[in-house]
Structure formats: structure tokens, C-alpha cells
Short mmCIF file of C-alpha atoms and ligand atoms in Angstrom, two decimals:
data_model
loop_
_atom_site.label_atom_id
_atom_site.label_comp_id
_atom_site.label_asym_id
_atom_site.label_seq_id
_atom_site.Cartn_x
_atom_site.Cartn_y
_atom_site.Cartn_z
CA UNK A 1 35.56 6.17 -35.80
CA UNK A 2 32.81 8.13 -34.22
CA UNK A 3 33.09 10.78 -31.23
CA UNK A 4 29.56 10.51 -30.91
CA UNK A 5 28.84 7.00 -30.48
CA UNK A 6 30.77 6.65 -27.28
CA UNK A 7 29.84 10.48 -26.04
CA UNK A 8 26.12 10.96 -26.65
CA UNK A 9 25.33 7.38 -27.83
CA UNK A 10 21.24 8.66 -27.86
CA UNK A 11 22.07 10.98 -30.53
CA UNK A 12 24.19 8.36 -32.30
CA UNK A 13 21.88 5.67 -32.98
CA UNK A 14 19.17 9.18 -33.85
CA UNK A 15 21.60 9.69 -36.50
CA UNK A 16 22.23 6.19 -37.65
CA UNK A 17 18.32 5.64 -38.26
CA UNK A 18 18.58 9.03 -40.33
CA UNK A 19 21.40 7.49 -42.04
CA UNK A 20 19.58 4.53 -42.65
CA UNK A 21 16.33 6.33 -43.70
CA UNK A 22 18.23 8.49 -46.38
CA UNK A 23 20.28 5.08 -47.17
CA UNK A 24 16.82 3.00 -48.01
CA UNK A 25 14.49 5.60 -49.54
CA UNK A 26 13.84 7.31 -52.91
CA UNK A 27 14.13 10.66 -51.75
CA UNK A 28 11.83 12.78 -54.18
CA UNK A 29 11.72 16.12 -52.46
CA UNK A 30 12.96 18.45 -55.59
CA UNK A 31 14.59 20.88 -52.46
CA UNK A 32 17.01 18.30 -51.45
CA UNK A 33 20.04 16.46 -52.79
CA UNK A 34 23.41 14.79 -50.58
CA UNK A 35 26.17 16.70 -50.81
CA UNK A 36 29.44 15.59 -51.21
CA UNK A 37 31.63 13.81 -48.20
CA UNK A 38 34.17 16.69 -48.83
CA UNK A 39 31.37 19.05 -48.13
CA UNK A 40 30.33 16.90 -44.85
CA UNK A 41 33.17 16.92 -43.79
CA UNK A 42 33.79 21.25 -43.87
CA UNK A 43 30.23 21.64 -42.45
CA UNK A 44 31.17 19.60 -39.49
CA UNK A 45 34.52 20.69 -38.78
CA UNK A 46 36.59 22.84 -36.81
CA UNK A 47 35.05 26.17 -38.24
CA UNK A 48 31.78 26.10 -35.94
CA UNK A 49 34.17 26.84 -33.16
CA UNK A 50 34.95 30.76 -34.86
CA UNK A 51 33.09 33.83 -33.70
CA UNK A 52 33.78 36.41 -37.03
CA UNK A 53 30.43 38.97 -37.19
CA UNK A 54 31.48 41.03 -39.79
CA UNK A 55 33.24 40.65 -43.57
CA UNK A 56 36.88 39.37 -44.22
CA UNK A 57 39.19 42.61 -43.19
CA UNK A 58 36.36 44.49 -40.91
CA UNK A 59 35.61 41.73 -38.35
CA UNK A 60 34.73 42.68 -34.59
CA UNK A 61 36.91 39.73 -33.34
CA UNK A 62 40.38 38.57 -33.69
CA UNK A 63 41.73 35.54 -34.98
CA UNK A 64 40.06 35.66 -37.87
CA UNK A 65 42.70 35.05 -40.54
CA UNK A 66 42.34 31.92 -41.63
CA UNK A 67 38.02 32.05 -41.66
CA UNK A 68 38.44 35.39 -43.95
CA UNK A 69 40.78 33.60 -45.87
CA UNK A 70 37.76 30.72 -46.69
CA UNK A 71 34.77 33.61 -47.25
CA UNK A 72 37.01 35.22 -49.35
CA UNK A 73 37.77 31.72 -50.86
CA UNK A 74 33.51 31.19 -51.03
CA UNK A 75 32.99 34.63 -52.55
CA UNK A 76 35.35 34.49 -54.97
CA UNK A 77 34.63 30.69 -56.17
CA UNK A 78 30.97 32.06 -56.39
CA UNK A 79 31.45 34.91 -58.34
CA UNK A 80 33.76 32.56 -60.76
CA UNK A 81 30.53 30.36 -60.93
CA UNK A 82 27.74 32.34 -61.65
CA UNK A 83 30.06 35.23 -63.84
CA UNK A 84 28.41 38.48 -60.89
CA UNK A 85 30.60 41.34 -59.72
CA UNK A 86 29.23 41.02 -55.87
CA UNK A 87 28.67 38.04 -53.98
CA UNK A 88 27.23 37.58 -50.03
CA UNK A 89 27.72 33.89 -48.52
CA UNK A 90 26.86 34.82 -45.61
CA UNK A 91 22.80 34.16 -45.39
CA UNK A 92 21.69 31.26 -43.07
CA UNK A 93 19.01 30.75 -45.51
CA UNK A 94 17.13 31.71 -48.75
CA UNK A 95 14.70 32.96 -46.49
CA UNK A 96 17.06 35.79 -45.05
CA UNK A 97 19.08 36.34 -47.87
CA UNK A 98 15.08 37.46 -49.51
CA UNK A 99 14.62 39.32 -46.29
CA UNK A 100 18.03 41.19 -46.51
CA UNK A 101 17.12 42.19 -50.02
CA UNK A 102 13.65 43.30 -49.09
CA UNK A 103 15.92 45.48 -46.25
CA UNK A 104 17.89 47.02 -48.76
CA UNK A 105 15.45 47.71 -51.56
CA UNK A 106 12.06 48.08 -50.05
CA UNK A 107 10.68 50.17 -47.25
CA UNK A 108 8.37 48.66 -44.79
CA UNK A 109 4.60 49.20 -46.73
CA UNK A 110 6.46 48.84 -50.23
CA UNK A 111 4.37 47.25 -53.25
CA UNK A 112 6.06 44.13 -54.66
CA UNK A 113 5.00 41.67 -57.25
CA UNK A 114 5.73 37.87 -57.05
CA UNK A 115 4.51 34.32 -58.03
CA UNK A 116 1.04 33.17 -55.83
CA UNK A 117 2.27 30.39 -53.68
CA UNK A 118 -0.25 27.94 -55.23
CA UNK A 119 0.96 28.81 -58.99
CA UNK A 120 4.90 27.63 -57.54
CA UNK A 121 5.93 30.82 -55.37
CA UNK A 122 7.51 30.58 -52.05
CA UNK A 123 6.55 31.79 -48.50
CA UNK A 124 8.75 34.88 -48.44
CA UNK A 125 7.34 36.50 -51.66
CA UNK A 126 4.63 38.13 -50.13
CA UNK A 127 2.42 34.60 -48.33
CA UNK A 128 0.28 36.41 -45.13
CA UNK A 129 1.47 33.79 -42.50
CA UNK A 130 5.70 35.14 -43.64
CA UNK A 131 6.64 38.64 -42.83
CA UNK A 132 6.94 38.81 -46.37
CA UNK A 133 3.31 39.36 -46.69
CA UNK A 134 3.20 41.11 -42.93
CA UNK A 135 5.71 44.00 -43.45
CA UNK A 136 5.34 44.55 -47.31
CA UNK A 137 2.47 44.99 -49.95
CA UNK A 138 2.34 41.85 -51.89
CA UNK A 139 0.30 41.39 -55.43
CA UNK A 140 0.89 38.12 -56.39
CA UNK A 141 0.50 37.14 -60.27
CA UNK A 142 -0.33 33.46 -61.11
CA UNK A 143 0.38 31.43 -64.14
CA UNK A 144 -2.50 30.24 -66.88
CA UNK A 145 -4.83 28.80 -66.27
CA UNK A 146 -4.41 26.31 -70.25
CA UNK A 147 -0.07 26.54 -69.94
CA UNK A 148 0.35 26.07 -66.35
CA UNK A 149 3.34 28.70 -66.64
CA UNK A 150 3.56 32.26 -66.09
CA UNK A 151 0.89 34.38 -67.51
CA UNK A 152 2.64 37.72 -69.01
CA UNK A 153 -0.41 39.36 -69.45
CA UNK A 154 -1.52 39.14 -66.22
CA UNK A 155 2.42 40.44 -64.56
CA UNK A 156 1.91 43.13 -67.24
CA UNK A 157 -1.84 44.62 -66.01
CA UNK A 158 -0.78 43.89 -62.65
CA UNK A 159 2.74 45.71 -62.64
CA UNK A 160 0.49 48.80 -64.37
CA UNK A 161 -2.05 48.72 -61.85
CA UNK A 162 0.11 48.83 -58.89
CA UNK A 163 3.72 49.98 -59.59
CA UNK A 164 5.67 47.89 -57.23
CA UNK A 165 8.90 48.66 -56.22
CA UNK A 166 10.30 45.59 -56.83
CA UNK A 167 9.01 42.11 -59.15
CA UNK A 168 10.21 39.14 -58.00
CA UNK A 169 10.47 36.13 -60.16
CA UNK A 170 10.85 32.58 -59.45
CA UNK A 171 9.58 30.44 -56.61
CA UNK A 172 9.93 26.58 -55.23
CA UNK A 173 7.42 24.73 -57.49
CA UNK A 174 7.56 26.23 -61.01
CA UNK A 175 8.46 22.89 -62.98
CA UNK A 176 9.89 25.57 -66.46
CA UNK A 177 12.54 28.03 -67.33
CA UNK A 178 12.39 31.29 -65.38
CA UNK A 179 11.89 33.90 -68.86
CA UNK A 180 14.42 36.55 -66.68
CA UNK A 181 14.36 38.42 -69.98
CA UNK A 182 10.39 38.97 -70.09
CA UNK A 183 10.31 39.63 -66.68
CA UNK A 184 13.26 42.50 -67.02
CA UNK A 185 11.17 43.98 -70.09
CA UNK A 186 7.92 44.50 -67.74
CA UNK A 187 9.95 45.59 -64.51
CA UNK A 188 11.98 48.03 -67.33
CA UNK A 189 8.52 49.60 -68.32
CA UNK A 190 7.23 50.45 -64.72
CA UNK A 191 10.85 51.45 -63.82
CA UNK A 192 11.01 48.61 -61.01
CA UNK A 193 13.43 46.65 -59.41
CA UNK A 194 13.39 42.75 -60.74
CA UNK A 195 15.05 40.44 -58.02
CA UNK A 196 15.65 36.65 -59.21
CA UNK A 197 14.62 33.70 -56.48
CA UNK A 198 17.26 30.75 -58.10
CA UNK A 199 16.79 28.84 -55.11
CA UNK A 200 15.45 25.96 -56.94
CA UNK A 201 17.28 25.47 -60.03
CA UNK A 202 20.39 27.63 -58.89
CA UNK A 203 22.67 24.37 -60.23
CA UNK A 204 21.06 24.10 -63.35
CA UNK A 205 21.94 27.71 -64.18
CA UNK A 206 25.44 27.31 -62.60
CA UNK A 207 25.98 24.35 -65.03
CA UNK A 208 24.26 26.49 -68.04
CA UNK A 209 21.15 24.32 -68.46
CA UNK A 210 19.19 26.73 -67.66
CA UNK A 211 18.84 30.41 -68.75
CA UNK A 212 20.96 32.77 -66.17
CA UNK A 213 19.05 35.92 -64.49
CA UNK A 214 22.78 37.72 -64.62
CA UNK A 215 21.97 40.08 -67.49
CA UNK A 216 18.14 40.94 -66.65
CA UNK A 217 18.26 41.13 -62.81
CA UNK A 218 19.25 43.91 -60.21
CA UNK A 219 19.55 41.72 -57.32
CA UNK A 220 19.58 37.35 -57.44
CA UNK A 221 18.98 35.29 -54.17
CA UNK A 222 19.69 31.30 -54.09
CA UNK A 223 19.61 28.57 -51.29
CA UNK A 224 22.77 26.44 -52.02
CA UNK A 225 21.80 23.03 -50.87
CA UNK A 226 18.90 22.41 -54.03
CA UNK A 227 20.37 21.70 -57.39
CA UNK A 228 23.27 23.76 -55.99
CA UNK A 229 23.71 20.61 -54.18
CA UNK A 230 25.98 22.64 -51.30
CA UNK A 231 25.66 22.81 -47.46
CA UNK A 232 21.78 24.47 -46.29
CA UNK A 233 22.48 28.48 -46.71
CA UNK A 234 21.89 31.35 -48.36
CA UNK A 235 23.72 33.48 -51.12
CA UNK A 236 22.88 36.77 -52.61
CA UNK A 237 24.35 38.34 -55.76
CA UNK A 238 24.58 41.06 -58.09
CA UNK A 239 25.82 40.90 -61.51
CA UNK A 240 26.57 44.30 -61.45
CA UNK A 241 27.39 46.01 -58.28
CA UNK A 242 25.43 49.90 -58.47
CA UNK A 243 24.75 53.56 -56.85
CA UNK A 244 22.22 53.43 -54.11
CA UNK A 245 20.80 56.36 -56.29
CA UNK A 246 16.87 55.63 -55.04
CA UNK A 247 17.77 58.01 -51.87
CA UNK A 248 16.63 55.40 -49.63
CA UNK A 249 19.54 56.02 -47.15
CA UNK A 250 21.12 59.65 -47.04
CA UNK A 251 24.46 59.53 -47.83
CA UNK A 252 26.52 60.21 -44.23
CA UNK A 253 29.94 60.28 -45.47
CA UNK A 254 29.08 62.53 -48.54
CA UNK A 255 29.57 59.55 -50.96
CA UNK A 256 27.08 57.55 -52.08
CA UNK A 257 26.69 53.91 -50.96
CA UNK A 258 27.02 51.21 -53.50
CA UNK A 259 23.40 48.67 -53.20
CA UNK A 260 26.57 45.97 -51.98
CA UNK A 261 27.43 48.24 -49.18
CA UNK A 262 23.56 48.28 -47.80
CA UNK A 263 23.18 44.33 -49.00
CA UNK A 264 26.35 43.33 -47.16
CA UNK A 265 24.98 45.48 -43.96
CA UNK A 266 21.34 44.52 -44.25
CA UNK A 267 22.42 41.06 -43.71
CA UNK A 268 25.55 41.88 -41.29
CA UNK A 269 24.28 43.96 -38.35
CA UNK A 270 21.00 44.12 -40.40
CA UNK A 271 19.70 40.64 -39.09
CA UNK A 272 22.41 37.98 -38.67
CA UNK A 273 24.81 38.11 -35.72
CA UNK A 274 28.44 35.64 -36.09
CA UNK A 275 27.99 34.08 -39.52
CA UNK A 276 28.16 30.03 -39.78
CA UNK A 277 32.37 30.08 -40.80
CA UNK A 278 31.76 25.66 -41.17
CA UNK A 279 29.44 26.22 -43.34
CA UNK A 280 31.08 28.99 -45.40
CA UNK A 281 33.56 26.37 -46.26
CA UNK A 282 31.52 23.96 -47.41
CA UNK A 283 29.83 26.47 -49.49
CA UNK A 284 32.95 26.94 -51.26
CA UNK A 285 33.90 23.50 -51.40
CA UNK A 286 30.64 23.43 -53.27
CA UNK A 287 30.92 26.10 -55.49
CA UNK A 288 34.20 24.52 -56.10
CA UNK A 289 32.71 21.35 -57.60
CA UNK A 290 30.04 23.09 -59.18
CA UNK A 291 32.69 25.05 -61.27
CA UNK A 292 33.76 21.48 -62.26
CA UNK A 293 33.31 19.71 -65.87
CA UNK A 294 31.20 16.52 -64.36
CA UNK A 295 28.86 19.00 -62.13
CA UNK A 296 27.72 19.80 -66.18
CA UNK A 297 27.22 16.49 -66.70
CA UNK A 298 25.08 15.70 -63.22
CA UNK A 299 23.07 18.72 -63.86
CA UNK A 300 22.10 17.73 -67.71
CA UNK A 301 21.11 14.20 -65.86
CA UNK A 302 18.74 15.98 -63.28
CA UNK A 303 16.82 17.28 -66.58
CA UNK A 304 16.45 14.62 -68.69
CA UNK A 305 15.71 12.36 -65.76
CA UNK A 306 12.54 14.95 -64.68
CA UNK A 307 11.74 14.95 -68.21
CA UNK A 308 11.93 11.12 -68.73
CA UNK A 309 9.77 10.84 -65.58
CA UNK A 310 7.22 13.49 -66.62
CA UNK A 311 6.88 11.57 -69.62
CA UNK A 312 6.08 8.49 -67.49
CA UNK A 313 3.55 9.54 -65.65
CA UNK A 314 1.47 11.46 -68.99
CA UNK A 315 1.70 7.93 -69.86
CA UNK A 316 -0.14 6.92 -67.01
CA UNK A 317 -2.83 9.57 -67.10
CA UNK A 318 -1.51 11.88 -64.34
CA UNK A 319 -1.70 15.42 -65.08
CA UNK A 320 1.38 16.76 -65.39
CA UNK A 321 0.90 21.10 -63.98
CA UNK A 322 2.30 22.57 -67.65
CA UNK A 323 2.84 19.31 -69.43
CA UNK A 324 5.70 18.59 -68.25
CA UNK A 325 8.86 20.31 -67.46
CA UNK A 326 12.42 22.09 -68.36
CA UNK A 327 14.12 21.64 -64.98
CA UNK A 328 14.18 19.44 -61.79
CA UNK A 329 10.33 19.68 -60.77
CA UNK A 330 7.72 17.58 -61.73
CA UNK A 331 4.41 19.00 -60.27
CA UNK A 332 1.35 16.28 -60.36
CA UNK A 333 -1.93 17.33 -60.30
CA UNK A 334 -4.07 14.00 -58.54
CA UNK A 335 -7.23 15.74 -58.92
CA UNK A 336 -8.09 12.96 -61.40
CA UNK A 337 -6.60 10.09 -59.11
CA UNK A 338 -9.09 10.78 -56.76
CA UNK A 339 -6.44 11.85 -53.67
CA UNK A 340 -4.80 14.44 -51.86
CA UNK A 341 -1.82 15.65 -52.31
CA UNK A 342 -1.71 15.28 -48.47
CA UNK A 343 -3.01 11.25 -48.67
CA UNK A 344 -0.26 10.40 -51.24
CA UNK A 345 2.41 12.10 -49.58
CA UNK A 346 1.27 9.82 -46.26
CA UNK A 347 0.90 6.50 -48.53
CA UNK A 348 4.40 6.57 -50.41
CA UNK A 349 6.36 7.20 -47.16
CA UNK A 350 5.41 4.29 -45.81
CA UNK A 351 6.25 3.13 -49.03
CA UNK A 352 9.33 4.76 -48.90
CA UNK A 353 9.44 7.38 -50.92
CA UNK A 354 9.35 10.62 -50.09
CA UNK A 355 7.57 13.40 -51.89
CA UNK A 356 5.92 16.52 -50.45
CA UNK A 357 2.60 17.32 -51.14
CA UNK A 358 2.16 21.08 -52.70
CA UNK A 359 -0.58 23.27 -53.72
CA UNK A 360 -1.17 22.79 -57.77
CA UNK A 361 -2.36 26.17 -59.74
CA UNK A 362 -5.92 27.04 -58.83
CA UNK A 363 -6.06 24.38 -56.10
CA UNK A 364 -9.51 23.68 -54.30
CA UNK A 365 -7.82 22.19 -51.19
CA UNK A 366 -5.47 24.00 -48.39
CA UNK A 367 -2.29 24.16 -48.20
CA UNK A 368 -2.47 21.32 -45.73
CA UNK A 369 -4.50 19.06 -47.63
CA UNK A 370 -3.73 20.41 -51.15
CA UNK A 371 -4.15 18.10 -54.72
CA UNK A 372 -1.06 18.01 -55.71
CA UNK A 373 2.57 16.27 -54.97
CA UNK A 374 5.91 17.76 -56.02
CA UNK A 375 8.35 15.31 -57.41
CA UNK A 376 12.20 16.18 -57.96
CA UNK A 377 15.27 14.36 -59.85
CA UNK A 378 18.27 16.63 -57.86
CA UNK A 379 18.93 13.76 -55.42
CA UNK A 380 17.75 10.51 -56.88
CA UNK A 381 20.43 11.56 -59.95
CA UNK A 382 23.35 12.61 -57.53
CA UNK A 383 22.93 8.36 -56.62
CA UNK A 384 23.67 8.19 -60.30
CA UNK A 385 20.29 6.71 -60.83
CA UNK A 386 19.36 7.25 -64.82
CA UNK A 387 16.11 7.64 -66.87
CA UNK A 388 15.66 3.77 -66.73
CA UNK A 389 15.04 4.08 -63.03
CA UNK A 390 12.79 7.03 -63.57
CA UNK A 391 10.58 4.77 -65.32
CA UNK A 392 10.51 2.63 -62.40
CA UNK A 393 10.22 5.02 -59.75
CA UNK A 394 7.37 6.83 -61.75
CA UNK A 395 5.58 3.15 -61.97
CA UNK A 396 6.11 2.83 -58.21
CA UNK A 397 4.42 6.09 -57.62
CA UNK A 398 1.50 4.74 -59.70
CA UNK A 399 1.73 1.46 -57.52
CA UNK A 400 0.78 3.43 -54.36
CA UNK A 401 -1.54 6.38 -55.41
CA UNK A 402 -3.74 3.28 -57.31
CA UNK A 403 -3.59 1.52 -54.27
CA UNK A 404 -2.54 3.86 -50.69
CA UNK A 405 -4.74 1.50 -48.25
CA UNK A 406 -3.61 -1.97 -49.04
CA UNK A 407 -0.38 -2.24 -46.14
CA UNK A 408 0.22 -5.68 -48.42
CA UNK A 409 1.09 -3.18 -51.79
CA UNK A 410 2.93 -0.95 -49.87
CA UNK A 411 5.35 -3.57 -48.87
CA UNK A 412 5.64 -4.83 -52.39
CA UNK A 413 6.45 -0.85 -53.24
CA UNK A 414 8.88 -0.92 -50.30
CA UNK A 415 10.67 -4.07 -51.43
CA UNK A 416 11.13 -2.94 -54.76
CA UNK A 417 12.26 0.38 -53.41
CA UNK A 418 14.83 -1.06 -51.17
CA UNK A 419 16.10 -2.73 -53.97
CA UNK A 420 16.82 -0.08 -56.20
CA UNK A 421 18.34 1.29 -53.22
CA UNK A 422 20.76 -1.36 -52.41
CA UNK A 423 22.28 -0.59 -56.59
CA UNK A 424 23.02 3.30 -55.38
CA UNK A 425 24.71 3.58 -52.41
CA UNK A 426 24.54 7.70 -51.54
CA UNK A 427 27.89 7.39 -49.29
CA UNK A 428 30.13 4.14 -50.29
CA UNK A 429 32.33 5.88 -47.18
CA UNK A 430 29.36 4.92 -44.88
CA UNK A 431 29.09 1.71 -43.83
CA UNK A 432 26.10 -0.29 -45.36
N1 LIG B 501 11.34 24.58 -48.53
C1 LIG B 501 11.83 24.87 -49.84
C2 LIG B 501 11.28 23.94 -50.85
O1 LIG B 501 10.99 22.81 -50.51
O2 LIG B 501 11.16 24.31 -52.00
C3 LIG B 501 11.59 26.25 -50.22
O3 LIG B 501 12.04 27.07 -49.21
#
């Protein structure tokens, strides 16, 4: 039964063709993944209807016993998952949990150190058009030029030279392991902070598949709706909860403030009003499954299935960015296929299959051209799709880049994609 068919039937049949879309395409963007119906269901329920600025105990509303009861419910389910000592669910995004962390550590003209976007960093670590780059000094290190991942040297000279405040490490299209415990040596030797990005692969190190940032980082951000594969937010957390003993904020009450005191109010009155309390939920409904034996299993999949596919395509002649990969991301370089990044994204849509095109290391092109495509296992897997269908997808990829202007492939591709499809159903709830 739906409300909205008979209320706002224009948004209805909207939704239906998204449903349909999601339903009948090979959805390839490594930032996305369908969450459960359980987790639906929270982040469209009653929830949305609860003003509660503020944390569970110090809100500036009443009624708020039952939505503290579910943050408290999120915070401790996420503290349980990732083994930290502080936990803020709070963030609307990745986005501002990095801002509330730049808030809290950084003044406004700080140096910081993160990835280049076009070496696999993301748009708040330090790119000019984000007020990453606007309010802070960014130096952005890049990865090599032979390995395609991070080049220690040059985070060593650069972290020297400049003396950030902070390092940040991670980003949205590294396709390997984070090395947290590198990082934490260099940031230990310039006496900086090190702050972990885990939006991407955030489930992988949930599920222990890939190395945790617990023991090496001050501060960790995450989205949860990636690998995480939660309701779209934010999370920020600590492994160890700490003095503010940097003297950034003079003590008013005598006592010093704890960096979770100035996280939690950098986000809350910092830059968020009335937190999302439907959302909350879900995020604990997801940390909930996360925490669960079979999440370990799904997680293992995503890997081996971005392997199995990396593998593919090197059979294929594509030029895999690092030779291949250790997590979710495969990053192709089409330099040698003779189209953009932008081109191939265009073709295998109307294919149906959706990729995004991304900026590879060193890239000639823009950012809106670029010669590159990111590929990514986290939802094709949660359809229970397995590395036999990697092969295929991988081969239907090839079918399109060899061939993006014939309409009469692309309907093959299509065909073949609807069929896969049609074998795993996301929501076998939903009517299809
Ligand atoms: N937009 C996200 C991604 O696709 O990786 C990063 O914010």
C-alpha cells in the first residue's frame, strides 16, 4: 500500500521509474550500495517528525525520550563496531563530519596535508572549488607515478617542508589499503594530527578486511551509506577520547575540554541545527547488521569480486591505476582505449550501467572530461551477484567502450544487462 500513489501521484510514478532504474541496471558507482528494507523502512518513518538539536540528556526540546534512546542506541552499536571510545552520528554527511573536524582541530589559515583529488582524494581535503581548500592551507601529496599508490617519500618531504597541523589520509578513489600505520609514523615525526577519511571502505574495515585506522589515528570520519551500506550520513570517531591540550580554546570552566566535547559542539551548534532522528535509526539499524556474522561474509565478497573484475579487465588490456586492487574500487585508466572517462560514462548508461567517470593519477583531461572511470563491487555484491558475473559485467564494459556509437551494440549490452538483472532482484519486497 502506498500513501503516495493516491496523495502526490507525480511524485509516485518519479519514484517508480527510480525504482525501476535501480531495478534494471548494473549499478557500478563504488559510493553506493541498497540498504536493507529494515533500514528503508527507519529512514522513512515516524522519526523525521522530531525536532532534538542537541545530544541525548542536553536537548533544547522536550519529548525527546524515545529519539535519545535510538542515538544512544546508534552510538553505542557504533562504538561496538568499530572497537572507539567516542562516537558522533550526528553528521548529515562525510562532508560535514570533515568540516566539523577541521572546526575542532584546525584554525582558519591552518596547513594540512591530504591526497590530490586526481591521485583518489576527495573534495573536502583541501580541492579550491570546497571550503576545504578556501578556508585552510592545503598541500596535497599524490601517489607514484610506477605503483599508482601512495608515494611515502613524497608525504615525508612534504610533511618536512610545511608542518601541517593535521595529515589526512584516505580519499574516494584509492583502489588499496589505507597504510594508517605509515601515515601515523610521518604525522608522529612532525608532531601532527593524522585524521582517517574511511568513507569509502568504512565496511570493509568494520568487517576486518581491511586494516583499521583505530590504533594510528587521532580523529576518523566515514559516510555510512558506501561499503557501510547504511542510510546517506556522516559519523565521526575517536578511538581514544583526549585533552584539548593544543590551547586552541581557553578553558572557561577551569577544566580542560576533552577533543569529544569541541567535536560533539563543532558539529552541534557548530554547523548543524535539529539532527536527522529517521535517519539516526537507520544508522543503527545498520551498524546493527554490520556487527553481524554474514555482513563478514558480504564484505569478503565485495573484495574478491573487485579483484576478480580487475583481473578481467588486465585481461583485456585496460590499465588497471595500481594493478589492480585490495578493496571495492577498480580505477580504469582508458587512455589506451582511446576515450574519456566522460564518453564512457555517457555510452554505458545508455547501456545501462552506471559508472562515474573520475580523474586517473596525473590525468591530462579535467575533471569534467577526465580519462578515467571508477568501477565499484559494494552494490552489484549486496544483489548477491558473484565473481562469475564480474566476468560478465567486466566483458560488457569492454562491449561498450570498443564500441560507444553503435545504438545497435548498446542494445545488445542492455539486453544482456537486463538479464542479469532479472536473476538479482535488489528488493524481492518490491514488486517486479
Ligand atoms: N561522492 C562520493 C564518492 O562518490 O566517492 C565522495 O563524496
Amino acid at each position: 500500500m502506498s500513501y503516495i500513489k493516491h496523495s502526490d501521484p507525480e511524485l509516485y510514478d518519479i519514484i517508480q521509474r527510480e525504482e525501476e532504474r535501480e531495478h534494471n541496471t548494473l549499478e557500478l558507482i563504488a559510493s553506493e550500495n541498497f540498504t536493507s528494507p529494515a533500514i528503508l523502512e527507519a529512514a522513512g518513518g515516524i522519526m523525521t517528525n522530531k525536532y532534538a538539536e542537541g545530544y541525548p540528556g542536553k536537548r533544547y526540546y522536550g519529548g525527546c525520550v524515545h529519539v535519545d534512546e535510538a542515538e544512544n542506541l546508534a552510538v553505542d552499536r557504533l562504538k561496538s563496531l568499530f572497537k572507539v571510545e567516542y562516537g558522533n552520528v550526528q553528521p548529515h554527511s562525510g562532508s560535514q563530519a570533515n568540516m566539523a573536524v577541521f572546526m575542532t582541530f584546525l584554525s582558519v589559515g591552518d596547513t594540512v596535508m591530504g591526497l590530490d583529488l586526481a591521485h583518489g582524494g576527495h573534495l573536502t581535503h583541501g580541492s579550491p572549488v570546497n571550503f576545504s581548500g578556501q578556508l585552510y592551507n592545503f598541500v596535497n601529496y599524490q601517489v607514484d607515478k610506477n605503483t599508482g599508490r601512495v608515494d611515502f617519500d613524497n608525504v615525508r618531504a612534504l610533511a618536512k617542508e610545511h608542518k601541517p597541523k593535521m595529515i589526512i589520509c584516505g580519499g574516494s578513489a584509492y583502489p588499496r589499503f589505507v597504510e594508517f600505520e605509515i601515515f601515523h609514523e610521518i604525522a608522529a615525526e612532525i608532531g601532527a594530527f593524522l585524521m582517517a577519511d574511511i568513507a569509502h571502505p568504512s565496511g570493509l574495515i568494520a568487517a576486518g578486511v581491511h586494516p583499521s585506522p583505530v590504533p594510528y589515528c587521532d580523529v576518523i570520519t566515514s559516510t555510512t551509506h558506501k561499503t557501510l551500506r547504511g542510510p546517506r550520513g556522516g559519523i565521526i570517531m575517536m578511538g581514544k577520547d583526549k585533552e584539548n591540550n593544543w590551547g586552541k580554546i581557553a578553558p572557561k570552566s577551569g577544566r580542560t575540554k576533552m577533543i569529544s566535547e569541541l567535536l560533539d559542539s563543532a558539529v552541534m551548534p557548530g554547523m548543524q541545527g535539529g539532527p536527522l532522528m529517521h535517519i539516526i535509526s537507520a544508522k543503527a539499524i545498520a551498524f546493527g547488521e554490520a556487527n553481524k556474522g554474514d555482513f563478514k561474509v558480504y564484505a569478503n565478497k565485495i573484495v574478491e569480486n573487485a579483484k576478480v573484475m580487475a583481473q578481467e579487465f588486465i585481461e583485456m588490456d585496460y590499465n588497471i591505476v595500481s594493478g589492480g586492487t585490495d578493496t571495492h574500487i577498480v580505477l580504469i585508466d582508458l587512455t589506451n582505449k582511446n576515450i574519456s572517462g566522460k564518453a564512457a560514462e555517457k555510452a554505458l548508461e545508455k547501456a545501462g550501467i552506471t559508472v562515474n567517470k573520475n580523474m586517473v593519477p596525473f590525468d591530462k583531461r579535467s575533471p569534467f572530461v577526465t580519462s578515467g572511470i571508477r568501477v565499484g563491487t559494494p552494490a552489484i555484491t549486496t544483489r548477491n551477484m558473484g565473481t562469475q558475473e564480474m566476468k560478465k559485467v567486466a566483458q560488457l564494459i569492454d562491449m561498450v567502450i570498443n564500441n560507444p556509437d553503435s545504438d545497435d551494440n548498446l542494445k545488445k549490452v542492455k539486453l544482456n544487462v537486463k538479464d542479469l538483472c532479472e536473476s538479482y532482484p535488489i528488493y524481492k519486497e518490491f514488486s517486479h
